[in-house]
Every structure is written in structure tokens, then in C-alpha cells.
Amino acid sequence: MKMKKRLSLLMAATLVATAAMTGCGGGRQAAPETTTAAPAQETKAEETKAEETKAAEAATGFEAGATIGVSLPWLGTQNWKEADEMFKTQLEAAGFKAIVQAADNKVPQQQQQIESMIQNGAKVIVVGPVDGSQLGSVLEEAAAAGITVIGYDRLLENTTGVEGVVQFGSIKTGELQGQALLDGLAKEKGEGPYNIELFGGGPADPNAPNFFKGAMSVLQPKIDDGTLVVVSGQTDFTQCATLDWDNSKAQARMDSLLSGFYADKEIHGVLSPNDGIARAIITASEQAGQKIPVVSGLDAENESVEWIWSGRQYSTVAKPTDVLVGKTVEIIKSLQEGKGMPAPDTNVNNGKKDVGVYELPPLVVTKDNAKEAFANDPGRLDLLK
Amino acid sequence: MKYIKQVLGGELRQYTMVIALAALIIIFNITSGGRMVTSSNFQNLLSGNAYVLVLAIGMLMVIVIGQIDLSVGSVAGFSGMVMALVARDLNFPWWLAVLVSLAIGVAAGAWQGFWLSKLGIPGFITTLGGMMIFRGGVIWISKSISVPAPPELKWFGAGYLPEWGPAFTGMNNSTLLMGIIAIAALAYVQLRRHTRSANLTGTKEPLWPVAVRIGLGGGIIGYFTWLFGTGRPGTSFPVPGLILVILVIIYHTITQRTQFGRHIYAVGGNKSAAALSGVNVQRTYFLTMLNMSFLAALAGIMFVGRSTAAGPSDGTGWELDAIASVFIGGAAVSGGIGTVLNTMVGGMVMAVLNSGLMLMGVGADRTQVIKGFVLLAAVAFDVYNKAHGRRSIIGTLFPEKEIKPKEGKPTGSDSQ
């Protein structure tokens, strides 16, 4: 109890200090009402300062064995696990010291990881965000410390602390998914009209609405002319979204759609934003006693590659992780040599500034082209037997 | 040993967790090559964990009354989201949005308190319901999309105190002033207590332990002042840390010095006995739950400020972090025991573990495993101690009666 007392005294002392500080606030600043505005100005000043130092640094680069931080959202899907391993091997092969960490899909954990990378003296931090808009202050902190922040696979929004984003064009990906669904329906389900349902990805991921938008740009004209019928009527992204990209939530939604709207109808096709959700949709359809619908996908996960090969899942879109990681490491090398960021393919406004985007082309995979698509990928080629 | 005891005031066992915390910091500092004890890392420790520690303050009181609150994460997420939404869609100024959000927290707390105190539904069930209601609520009102928060809020979640005054001090003068006043206040309070206790008991304690205490305490405060004050220009003792310190002082006073505080411990220690001695058990339950959700709303606001946006999954799992902090800080699962200050130490143990393991590059998977073992070990240690002749609940609660009998209130002397 005595310790508590002692500590309490200490705390009381601090309170007095605080009170005193607030009291003399008027004295140290000409206009008291600027107290709240001051930090904002300070950060702004810091940012410009940081940008200057960065420009200077860009000209000089940094030492070859520098530390590079990579913060990934989680390791719960295959593409992230692959990214985890590839970043380690490719960065170390390029002579860097790599810190690769994953955040268990929790925003606060990712914030702390990025801070610990700043502590560890990283020169570049690559961030695959859990939620692209919730890292604002830590990324600005990184930028203020002269670190270059590169977004990986997902856009970093609502912050001035980001220099560029490497990703597969997400609208393009969506268009490919929509087109693959249309092609599959024509090929496997005979003449229209076709009954379809739509699924979106995790709403916290800024790519998810873009996938959906891209796909709808292909599908909407066909819905309007009656070739496609969305039986449930749920065509809004917020209605179709799958929180956290969680497969079980998608399966539960598919279950209720099937029992609610397809008691006496056949479902022909489903737009799925990724492979895990695609398999959840297929499983739900099988359990409901439906013939397997044409389903799109994304990521070319091993299990889905097998399912495509055996004809259960119609298509997926491959976004080869090694290409994405390779492009990122290429940018890091260019920074290290002092050449700065390479010229981006396009610019996107993230709410605070224009961010350079390095877009890579994705690839549709169906049973017909699977062998060619994975010709350079022995792991996946093995599955096609 | 005798001299050490005289300085610290007996009962070295009370310091176990503080010593463990200090040891952790030192070990991590060595293994990470000096990256643990740096200005920026300590600033991060406070900014990055303040919201959990704020929750833990409220959770301590809930656990002391023998209940548990599972809804705090959801309430924090919900009130943070309401704040971001009213600021964006209804164009409320940021301070009004904050007030709306705090009001939502109070309303949520009143809702939970009503079910617990008036209808006697166990807190576990009440708040399990609340957890689902408010989590669903966040997702519903946000349409599962994160909403940017007013930029002014960043100051509360990740801001620093202003720079001013002469530059020759070489540090942030706001922090320096806080430190100086803290040391002065420490010295003043120690000396006053020394003379007062001499007057009351008639026995004269030698003056040197007081001097050593002031020296040691002042040294520690001075060191941390220096650490926080000499970071990158523009940084200081972080604002979320300051909010936390103020809350700790307020809640320490409430739980240790006020009638309401004594009621909380009385209800948690023995509900029937408390009721028979005239404590309004229902009111105590109600206010404690109300306060918990209020603090949850505040934690949600601080987190949104740091994140610059409110997200649909904000607050997931926070209740468990808060509960773990309380138990590592030595609170009893059965209620009636635990203090705000020990809870803060418990929370800092978790925070330092997190930060140290991340600095060493240990993955999230193994970090979880290690934290689980630490929780078990801390609680097991506490249980072992109690089974081997530690002071009773009453002894822990009212130890000051032995020294200062004249200060005791009538309610206090009843329990002796």
C-alpha cells in the first residue's frame, strides 16, 4: 500500500504540473486559441522539412546493407504468406536487412509494428495495410523521420506520408473478373437469361470497391438488357461486401441467398472477388443441392487452382506475388542507388495528396490456359495433374 | 535490507510488478541494441497504448465490483464511428462531435447499468449483448467503410505539447516544466506527510529516508523528463500520455479517497455485508458501468485521432487487452482487490512486451504465446502470494488506519 501512496503522490505532483502548465498557457503564446492549431502547423512544417531532406536523400541514396521494413496485414491467405517469404528472400538476395512482420489483421498492431520499424532505423517501409485509411499518423511519423513509405497491393489513403503504391490495377482486375463470368456463362450454361449473384470484398480494403466497380462496368449493361438477372436484387457494393474478406461470412450470405431466393430457381453464376470467397460460394451451392454455378476468383490460391483443374471453379485472376514483390524490390533498389522513385504509371488522389501508382497487369486463368499461365510456377504447375 | 525497507516503506513484495517492468525494459534494451529506451520509442509506447490503458482504468473498477465488461471494444468503436460520421455528414465542429461521442458512451453505459443493477442480469450477459449490439451498430452506421476523422483530433491521439521559451535548455520546455513541477510537488508532499505523521503518531521518523525518497523519485522523474523532452524537435511528452496521467490521478483519487471508491471495494469484497452496512449496491453497479462506457468512448476517440479515420473493426479484442492489464496488475478475479496504479503497471508490462518483441522482430504469433504465459504467470504468482500469508482484503484496503487513525472516516473504521 505504501508504494501506491508514493506513486499517488507522484501522480498528484504531475497533475499540479499539468494544471500549472495550462495556467501559464497565455504567457507562452501570443494567442491562446492557436494552441490547438499549433501542432497542425508544426506537423506541416515538419513535413516540408522531411520532404526536403528526402529530396536530398533521393539524390544520394543510402547504404547498400540498409534495413528495409515490410508490414503485411496478416498471413491468413496464401498471397500474403507468399509475399512474406518472397520479401525475405528477395530483399536479402539484394543485400538488404529485411524486417518482415504481419499484423494479424489488427490496425493497432500494424501501427505499432510500423513504429518499431522506424525505431529499427528502416530506410524504406513497405506497407500492405489492414485498413488503408487508418495509418495516417504513423506514416507521417515515418515520413518525418526521412523514411520512404511504399504501399503494397493496397492504396494508403488519408495520409501525406506515402510516396507510391505498387499494385495490380484493381479496376482492371474487376473488369477481368466480370468478363470471365460472362464468358463462363456463355460457355457452360447455354442460352440466357442467367440468374446471378454478386459478392464484394472487404470494405476496409480500398481495392475492394474498385474490383466491384470494374466488374460492374462489364456486367451492368448485361443486367440492364436482361441477359443477367440478379435475383436477390442486391447490386449495391455495401449490400454485397464481405466484411474483412472473411470466407465464413460470404458462405453464410450465400446460404441465406440460396434459401431465400433460389428455392425454385437455378443459380447460374456468381461474381466472387477472391478465391477463398469463391470456394465458400461453391460449397454453399453444393450444400443447397444446386448445380455448381460459374464463379470468378482472384489470387490463384493452390486449392482454387486444383478446383479449376477439376472443373469446380470456373476461373481465377492470377496476380503473381513474385512479380509484385519483384517490382517493389526494384523500386527500393532505385532508391538505394539514389535515383529516387521511378516514374509512376498513373497518379491517384488518396484524399490528402496525389500518390504515384505502379500498376501491373493481372491475368485470367481458366482450365484452358492454366498450363501456360503457370509455366514459370513449378509449385502451381504440380497441382495440374 | 533494513535501510531499503525504510526508504520504500516496508512490503517489498508490492514492488514485484514494478521491478518486473523495469527488468523487462532493461533486458529488451540490451537485446535490441539500445532501441528500447529511446525518446521516440517511449513516446510511441504511450501514444500507442494510451487507449488500452484508459479502458483498463474503467475495467479495473468493473472487476473490483465483481463484474466484467465485454462490450468496451464495441462501445469504443461505435462512439468513435459516430463521432467521425457526425463530423463528416452533419458538419459538426470537432469538439461538438467529441461531445456527441462521449454522450453516446454515457448512454451506452446507462443502458448496460440499467440491465445489471435494476434487473439483476449478470454483467457478463449484459455486456455480451452490448458487445454484439454495438459491434453490429458500428458496421451498420458505417456501411462497413472507414470514415476519415476531423484532422484536429490527431492532436489527442498522436499529438505533442507545444515548443516555447528559451532554446538553451535543449529540450521541449513543456515537458521540462512538467518535470520540474512534478519533482517540486513530490518533495512538498513527502515533507508535509513526514511532519504530519510525526504530529499524529508522536513517534519521529528519521528524516533521511524522506530525503532519499525525494532524491530517488526526483531522479526517476528527471530521467523520464529528459527522455521525453529530448526527442526529435516538435515532440514532447505525448498528449495521449498526458490525458492518461490526468485520468489516472482522477481515478486514483476516486477509488482511494472518496466514499464512492470505498463503496466499490466494499461491494466487490462482500456484497451482502456492504448492503447491510448501508451501501447502495445498485447505485454502485450502475455508476461503475456508466463510467466504464464513458471511458470506452474516450478511448475510441483517442484511437480514431491516432488512426486519422474510424474503421468498422475498431475496438475488436480491446476488452481482452484491458482485462489482461487489470489481472496482470494483481486484481482478484473474485472482485474486491486491485488498484488503478497497479493496473497501469500491468498494462505497461503488456505494452513493453509488445514493443520489445516487435523491435526484436518476433512475429505476432509468438508474441501472443508469450503474452499468454506472462498473464498466467502473473496471476499464479499473485494467487500463490495470497495463499502464503499476505494481508487480508481489509488489510489491503485500509492500511492507512494503522498510521493515521484520526483521518479515518466512520465507514472505514466499521470494517476494521
PDB file of C-alpha atoms in Angstrom, chain A residues 83-278:
ATOM      1  CA  ALA A  83       4.661 -12.169 -50.017  1.00  0.00           C
ATOM      2  CA  ASP A  84       6.082 -12.742 -46.526  1.00  0.00           C
ATOM      3  CA  GLU A  85       8.532 -15.345 -47.788  1.00  0.00           C
ATOM      4  CA  MET A  86       9.390 -13.621 -51.064  1.00  0.00           C
ATOM      5  CA  PHE A  87      10.148 -10.279 -49.419  1.00  0.00           C
ATOM      6  CA  LYS A  88      12.522 -12.032 -47.033  1.00  0.00           C
ATOM      7  CA  THR A  89      14.375 -13.903 -49.781  1.00  0.00           C
ATOM      8  CA  GLN A  90      14.377 -11.167 -52.437  1.00  0.00           C
ATOM      9  CA  LEU A  91      15.409  -8.368 -50.067  1.00  0.00           C
ATOM     10  CA  GLU A  92      18.158 -10.435 -48.549  1.00  0.00           C
ATOM     11  CA  ALA A  93      19.323 -11.522 -52.004  1.00  0.00           C
ATOM     12  CA  ALA A  94      19.594  -7.825 -52.879  1.00  0.00           C
ATOM     13  CA  GLY A  95      21.815  -7.329 -49.821  1.00  0.00           C
ATOM     14  CA  PHE A  96      19.327  -5.549 -47.563  1.00  0.00           C
ATOM     15  CA  LYS A  97      18.476  -6.358 -43.973  1.00  0.00           C
ATOM     16  CA  ALA A  98      14.777  -7.242 -44.030  1.00  0.00           C
ATOM     17  CA  ILE A  99      12.254  -6.953 -41.191  1.00  0.00           C
ATOM     18  CA  VAL A 100       9.052  -8.591 -42.400  1.00  0.00           C
ATOM     19  CA  GLN A 101       6.116  -8.632 -39.988  1.00  0.00           C
ATOM     20  CA  ALA A 102       2.398  -9.338 -40.217  1.00  0.00           C
ATOM     21  CA  ALA A 103      -0.294  -7.698 -38.098  1.00  0.00           C
ATOM     22  CA  ASP A 104      -2.924 -10.397 -37.541  1.00  0.00           C
ATOM     23  CA  ASN A 105      -5.467  -8.145 -39.330  1.00  0.00           C
ATOM     24  CA  LYS A 106      -5.460  -5.681 -36.425  1.00  0.00           C
ATOM     25  CA  VAL A 107      -4.942  -1.968 -37.084  1.00  0.00           C
ATOM     26  CA  PRO A 108      -3.338  -1.061 -33.720  1.00  0.00           C
ATOM     27  CA  GLN A 109      -0.881  -3.916 -34.058  1.00  0.00           C
ATOM     28  CA  GLN A 110       0.154  -2.712 -37.507  1.00  0.00           C
ATOM     29  CA  GLN A 111       0.589   0.846 -36.224  1.00  0.00           C
ATOM     30  CA  GLN A 112       2.930  -0.420 -33.517  1.00  0.00           C
ATOM     31  CA  GLN A 113       4.842  -2.611 -35.954  1.00  0.00           C
ATOM     32  CA  ILE A 114       5.489   0.310 -38.257  1.00  0.00           C
ATOM     33  CA  GLU A 115       6.665   2.372 -35.288  1.00  0.00           C
ATOM     34  CA  SER A 116       9.067  -0.367 -34.262  1.00  0.00           C
ATOM     35  CA  MET A 117      10.421  -0.410 -37.831  1.00  0.00           C
ATOM     36  CA  ILE A 118      11.059   3.328 -37.552  1.00  0.00           C
ATOM     37  CA  GLN A 119      12.892   2.585 -34.287  1.00  0.00           C
ATOM     38  CA  ASN A 120      14.925  -0.069 -36.028  1.00  0.00           C
ATOM     39  CA  GLY A 121      16.209   2.533 -38.456  1.00  0.00           C
ATOM     40  CA  ALA A 122      14.486   1.315 -41.622  1.00  0.00           C
ATOM     41  CA  LYS A 123      15.212   3.398 -44.734  1.00  0.00           C
ATOM     42  CA  VAL A 124      12.158   2.217 -46.642  1.00  0.00           C
ATOM     43  CA  ILE A 125       8.934   0.791 -45.200  1.00  0.00           C
ATOM     44  CA  VAL A 126       6.652  -1.249 -47.436  1.00  0.00           C
ATOM     45  CA  VAL A 127       3.085  -1.370 -46.118  1.00  0.00           C
ATOM     46  CA  GLY A 128       0.310  -3.741 -47.105  1.00  0.00           C
ATOM     47  CA  PRO A 129      -2.315  -2.099 -44.904  1.00  0.00           C
ATOM     48  CA  VAL A 130      -5.039  -3.818 -42.871  1.00  0.00           C
ATOM     49  CA  ASP A 131      -7.117  -0.683 -43.433  1.00  0.00           C
ATOM     50  CA  GLY A 132      -5.606   1.752 -45.912  1.00  0.00           C
ATOM     51  CA  SER A 133      -7.052   4.841 -44.246  1.00  0.00           C
ATOM     52  CA  GLN A 134      -6.122   4.174 -40.612  1.00  0.00           C
ATOM     53  CA  LEU A 135      -2.355   4.547 -40.685  1.00  0.00           C
ATOM     54  CA  GLY A 136      -2.266   8.322 -41.172  1.00  0.00           C
ATOM     55  CA  SER A 137      -0.274   9.495 -38.178  1.00  0.00           C
ATOM     56  CA  VAL A 138       2.281   6.665 -38.039  1.00  0.00           C
ATOM     57  CA  LEU A 139       3.087   7.001 -41.737  1.00  0.00           C
ATOM     58  CA  GLU A 140       3.521  10.746 -41.361  1.00  0.00           C
ATOM     59  CA  GLU A 141       5.819   9.994 -38.431  1.00  0.00           C
ATOM     60  CA  ALA A 142       7.834   7.704 -40.730  1.00  0.00           C
ATOM     61  CA  ALA A 143       7.975  10.372 -43.421  1.00  0.00           C
ATOM     62  CA  ALA A 144       9.118  12.927 -40.833  1.00  0.00           C
ATOM     63  CA  ALA A 145      11.951  10.564 -39.923  1.00  0.00           C
ATOM     64  CA  GLY A 146      13.061  10.628 -43.564  1.00  0.00           C
ATOM     65  CA  ILE A 147      11.732   7.175 -44.420  1.00  0.00           C
ATOM     66  CA  THR A 148      10.184   6.416 -47.796  1.00  0.00           C
ATOM     67  CA  VAL A 149       6.824   4.664 -47.442  1.00  0.00           C
ATOM     68  CA  ILE A 150       5.621   2.453 -50.296  1.00  0.00           C
ATOM     69  CA  GLY A 151       2.136   0.969 -50.367  1.00  0.00           C
ATOM     70  CA  TYR A 152       1.967  -2.677 -51.358  1.00  0.00           C
ATOM     71  CA  ASP A 153      -1.105  -4.161 -53.070  1.00  0.00           C
ATOM     72  CA  ARG A 154      -3.483  -1.682 -51.409  1.00  0.00           C
ATOM     73  CA  LEU A 155      -3.701   2.117 -51.575  1.00  0.00           C
ATOM     74  CA  LEU A 156      -2.670   4.089 -48.479  1.00  0.00           C
ATOM     75  CA  GLU A 157      -5.354   6.744 -48.053  1.00  0.00           C
ATOM     76  CA  ASN A 158      -5.864   9.828 -45.956  1.00  0.00           C
ATOM     77  CA  THR A 159      -2.167  10.488 -45.299  1.00  0.00           C
ATOM     78  CA  THR A 160       0.617  12.610 -46.708  1.00  0.00           C
ATOM     79  CA  GLY A 161       3.221  10.077 -45.608  1.00  0.00           C
ATOM     80  CA  VAL A 162       3.163   7.820 -48.681  1.00  0.00           C
ATOM     81  CA  GLU A 163       5.393   8.064 -51.761  1.00  0.00           C
ATOM     82  CA  GLY A 164       3.984   5.432 -54.088  1.00  0.00           C
ATOM     83  CA  VAL A 165       1.849   2.309 -54.340  1.00  0.00           C
ATOM     84  CA  VAL A 166       2.663  -0.909 -56.150  1.00  0.00           C
ATOM     85  CA  GLN A 167      -0.401  -2.914 -57.106  1.00  0.00           C
ATOM     86  CA  PHE A 168      -2.199  -4.779 -59.796  1.00  0.00           C
ATOM     87  CA  GLY A 169      -4.685  -2.457 -61.465  1.00  0.00           C
ATOM     88  CA  SER A 170      -7.738  -3.100 -59.343  1.00  0.00           C
ATOM     89  CA  ILE A 171     -10.359  -1.725 -61.731  1.00  0.00           C
ATOM     90  CA  LYS A 172      -8.731  -3.790 -64.474  1.00  0.00           C
ATOM     91  CA  THR A 173      -8.852  -6.843 -62.213  1.00  0.00           C
ATOM     92  CA  GLY A 174     -12.548  -6.259 -61.655  1.00  0.00           C
ATOM     93  CA  GLU A 175     -13.184  -5.932 -65.394  1.00  0.00           C
ATOM     94  CA  LEU A 176     -11.388  -9.221 -65.998  1.00  0.00           C
ATOM     95  CA  GLN A 177     -13.483 -10.920 -63.297  1.00  0.00           C
ATOM     96  CA  GLY A 178     -16.695  -9.629 -64.841  1.00  0.00           C
ATOM     97  CA  GLN A 179     -15.646 -10.645 -68.336  1.00  0.00           C
ATOM     98  CA  ALA A 180     -14.596 -14.123 -67.142  1.00  0.00           C
ATOM     99  CA  LEU A 181     -18.023 -14.558 -65.553  1.00  0.00           C
ATOM    100  CA  LEU A 182     -19.776 -13.603 -68.816  1.00  0.00           C
ATOM    101  CA  ASP A 183     -17.547 -15.897 -70.893  1.00  0.00           C
ATOM    102  CA  GLY A 184     -18.080 -18.765 -68.477  1.00  0.00           C
ATOM    103  CA  LEU A 185     -21.848 -18.381 -68.508  1.00  0.00           C
ATOM    104  CA  ALA A 186     -21.971 -18.419 -72.319  1.00  0.00           C
ATOM    105  CA  LYS A 187     -19.717 -21.449 -72.410  1.00  0.00           C
ATOM    106  CA  GLU A 188     -21.225 -23.611 -69.661  1.00  0.00           C
ATOM    107  CA  LYS A 189     -24.815 -22.567 -69.034  1.00  0.00           C
ATOM    108  CA  GLY A 190     -26.263 -22.398 -72.558  1.00  0.00           C
ATOM    109  CA  GLU A 191     -28.573 -19.551 -73.595  1.00  0.00           C
ATOM    110  CA  GLY A 192     -29.504 -16.701 -71.243  1.00  0.00           C
ATOM    111  CA  PRO A 193     -31.031 -15.129 -69.312  1.00  0.00           C
ATOM    112  CA  TYR A 194     -28.785 -16.176 -66.469  1.00  0.00           C
ATOM    113  CA  ASN A 195     -29.501 -15.926 -62.729  1.00  0.00           C
ATOM    114  CA  ILE A 196     -26.505 -14.432 -60.945  1.00  0.00           C
ATOM    115  CA  GLU A 197     -25.486 -13.070 -57.547  1.00  0.00           C
ATOM    116  CA  LEU A 198     -22.752 -10.547 -56.715  1.00  0.00           C
ATOM    117  CA  PHE A 199     -20.142 -10.605 -53.945  1.00  0.00           C
ATOM    118  CA  GLY A 200     -17.706  -7.858 -52.969  1.00  0.00           C
ATOM    119  CA  GLY A 201     -14.539  -7.910 -50.905  1.00  0.00           C
ATOM    120  CA  GLY A 202     -13.695  -6.437 -47.506  1.00  0.00           C
ATOM    121  CA  PRO A 203     -14.925  -2.846 -47.421  1.00  0.00           C
ATOM    122  CA  ALA A 204     -11.969  -1.676 -45.359  1.00  0.00           C
ATOM    123  CA  ASP A 205      -9.673  -2.593 -48.269  1.00  0.00           C
ATOM    124  CA  PRO A 206      -9.720   0.295 -50.756  1.00  0.00           C
ATOM    125  CA  ASN A 207      -9.228  -2.177 -53.627  1.00  0.00           C
ATOM    126  CA  ALA A 208     -12.472  -3.995 -52.922  1.00  0.00           C
ATOM    127  CA  PRO A 209     -14.863  -1.287 -54.186  1.00  0.00           C
ATOM    128  CA  ASN A 210     -12.640  -0.909 -57.261  1.00  0.00           C
ATOM    129  CA  PHE A 211     -12.813  -4.632 -58.071  1.00  0.00           C
ATOM    130  CA  PHE A 212     -16.553  -4.363 -57.775  1.00  0.00           C
ATOM    131  CA  LYS A 213     -16.725  -1.190 -59.862  1.00  0.00           C
ATOM    132  CA  GLY A 214     -14.586  -2.766 -62.573  1.00  0.00           C
ATOM    133  CA  ALA A 215     -16.716  -5.896 -62.661  1.00  0.00           C
ATOM    134  CA  MET A 216     -19.957  -3.917 -62.702  1.00  0.00           C
ATOM    135  CA  SER A 217     -18.742  -1.841 -65.636  1.00  0.00           C
ATOM    136  CA  VAL A 218     -18.844  -5.087 -67.626  1.00  0.00           C
ATOM    137  CA  LEU A 219     -21.918  -6.652 -66.002  1.00  0.00           C
ATOM    138  CA  GLN A 220     -24.250  -3.637 -65.627  1.00  0.00           C
ATOM    139  CA  PRO A 221     -25.035  -3.313 -69.391  1.00  0.00           C
ATOM    140  CA  LYS A 222     -25.961  -7.008 -69.458  1.00  0.00           C
ATOM    141  CA  ILE A 223     -28.142  -6.600 -66.343  1.00  0.00           C
ATOM    142  CA  ASP A 224     -29.860  -3.636 -67.997  1.00  0.00           C
ATOM    143  CA  ASP A 225     -30.614  -5.555 -71.218  1.00  0.00           C
ATOM    144  CA  GLY A 226     -31.967  -8.546 -69.284  1.00  0.00           C
ATOM    145  CA  THR A 227     -29.261 -11.093 -70.160  1.00  0.00           C
ATOM    146  CA  LEU A 228     -28.303 -11.228 -66.478  1.00  0.00           C
ATOM    147  CA  VAL A 229     -30.820 -11.304 -63.634  1.00  0.00           C
ATOM    148  CA  VAL A 230     -29.676 -10.570 -60.080  1.00  0.00           C
ATOM    149  CA  VAL A 231     -32.483 -12.492 -58.394  1.00  0.00           C
ATOM    150  CA  SER A 232     -31.949 -11.083 -54.894  1.00  0.00           C
ATOM    151  CA  GLY A 233     -31.823  -7.543 -56.269  1.00  0.00           C
ATOM    152  CA  GLN A 234     -28.682  -6.860 -54.191  1.00  0.00           C
ATOM    153  CA  THR A 235     -26.427  -4.916 -56.557  1.00  0.00           C
ATOM    154  CA  ASP A 236     -25.040  -2.262 -54.233  1.00  0.00           C
ATOM    155  CA  PHE A 237     -21.446  -2.684 -53.065  1.00  0.00           C
ATOM    156  CA  THR A 238     -22.384  -2.256 -49.411  1.00  0.00           C
ATOM    157  CA  GLN A 239     -25.025  -4.998 -49.749  1.00  0.00           C
ATOM    158  CA  CYS A 240     -22.592  -7.372 -51.429  1.00  0.00           C
ATOM    159  CA  ALA A 241     -19.462  -6.620 -49.388  1.00  0.00           C
ATOM    160  CA  THR A 242     -17.814  -9.329 -47.280  1.00  0.00           C
ATOM    161  CA  LEU A 243     -16.515  -7.888 -44.017  1.00  0.00           C
ATOM    162  CA  ASP A 244     -12.761  -8.495 -43.581  1.00  0.00           C
ATOM    163  CA  TRP A 245     -12.723 -10.759 -46.664  1.00  0.00           C
ATOM    164  CA  ASP A 246     -13.996 -13.424 -44.256  1.00  0.00           C
ATOM    165  CA  ASN A 247     -14.908 -16.620 -46.147  1.00  0.00           C
ATOM    166  CA  SER A 248     -17.311 -17.798 -43.473  1.00  0.00           C
ATOM    167  CA  LYS A 249     -19.283 -14.562 -43.725  1.00  0.00           C
ATOM    168  CA  ALA A 250     -19.505 -14.991 -47.503  1.00  0.00           C
ATOM    169  CA  GLN A 251     -20.668 -18.584 -47.089  1.00  0.00           C
ATOM    170  CA  ALA A 252     -23.350 -17.521 -44.603  1.00  0.00           C
ATOM    171  CA  ARG A 253     -24.568 -14.863 -47.040  1.00  0.00           C
ATOM    172  CA  MET A 254     -24.642 -17.340 -49.930  1.00  0.00           C
ATOM    173  CA  ASP A 255     -26.556 -19.835 -47.761  1.00  0.00           C
ATOM    174  CA  SER A 256     -29.239 -17.297 -46.987  1.00  0.00           C
ATOM    175  CA  LEU A 257     -29.433 -16.067 -50.590  1.00  0.00           C
ATOM    176  CA  LEU A 258     -29.929 -19.613 -51.824  1.00  0.00           C
ATOM    177  CA  SER A 259     -32.583 -20.484 -49.267  1.00  0.00           C
ATOM    178  CA  GLY A 260     -34.305 -17.145 -49.658  1.00  0.00           C
ATOM    179  CA  PHE A 261     -34.382 -16.667 -53.435  1.00  0.00           C
ATOM    180  CA  TYR A 262     -33.436 -19.925 -55.155  1.00  0.00           C
ATOM    181  CA  ALA A 263     -35.861 -22.449 -53.664  1.00  0.00           C
ATOM    182  CA  ASP A 264     -37.385 -22.996 -57.152  1.00  0.00           C
ATOM    183  CA  LYS A 265     -34.706 -21.452 -59.348  1.00  0.00           C
ATOM    184  CA  GLU A 266     -31.297 -22.432 -60.591  1.00  0.00           C
ATOM    185  CA  ILE A 267     -28.297 -20.189 -59.923  1.00  0.00           C
ATOM    186  CA  HIS A 268     -26.039 -19.887 -62.972  1.00  0.00           C
ATOM    187  CA  GLY A 269     -23.219 -17.635 -61.963  1.00  0.00           C
ATOM    188  CA  VAL A 270     -21.692 -15.698 -59.067  1.00  0.00           C
ATOM    189  CA  LEU A 271     -19.258 -12.807 -59.133  1.00  0.00           C
ATOM    190  CA  SER A 272     -16.690 -13.521 -56.435  1.00  0.00           C
ATOM    191  CA  PRO A 273     -13.910 -11.073 -55.518  1.00  0.00           C
ATOM    192  CA  ASN A 274     -11.345 -13.703 -54.496  1.00  0.00           C
ATOM    193  CA  ASP A 275     -10.684 -17.425 -54.371  1.00  0.00           C
ATOM    194  CA  GLY A 276     -11.498 -18.055 -50.732  1.00  0.00           C
ATOM    195  CA  ILE A 277     -14.905 -16.468 -51.153  1.00  0.00           C
ATOM    196  CA  ALA A 278     -15.345 -18.331 -54.466  1.00  0.00           C
TER     197      ALA A 278
END
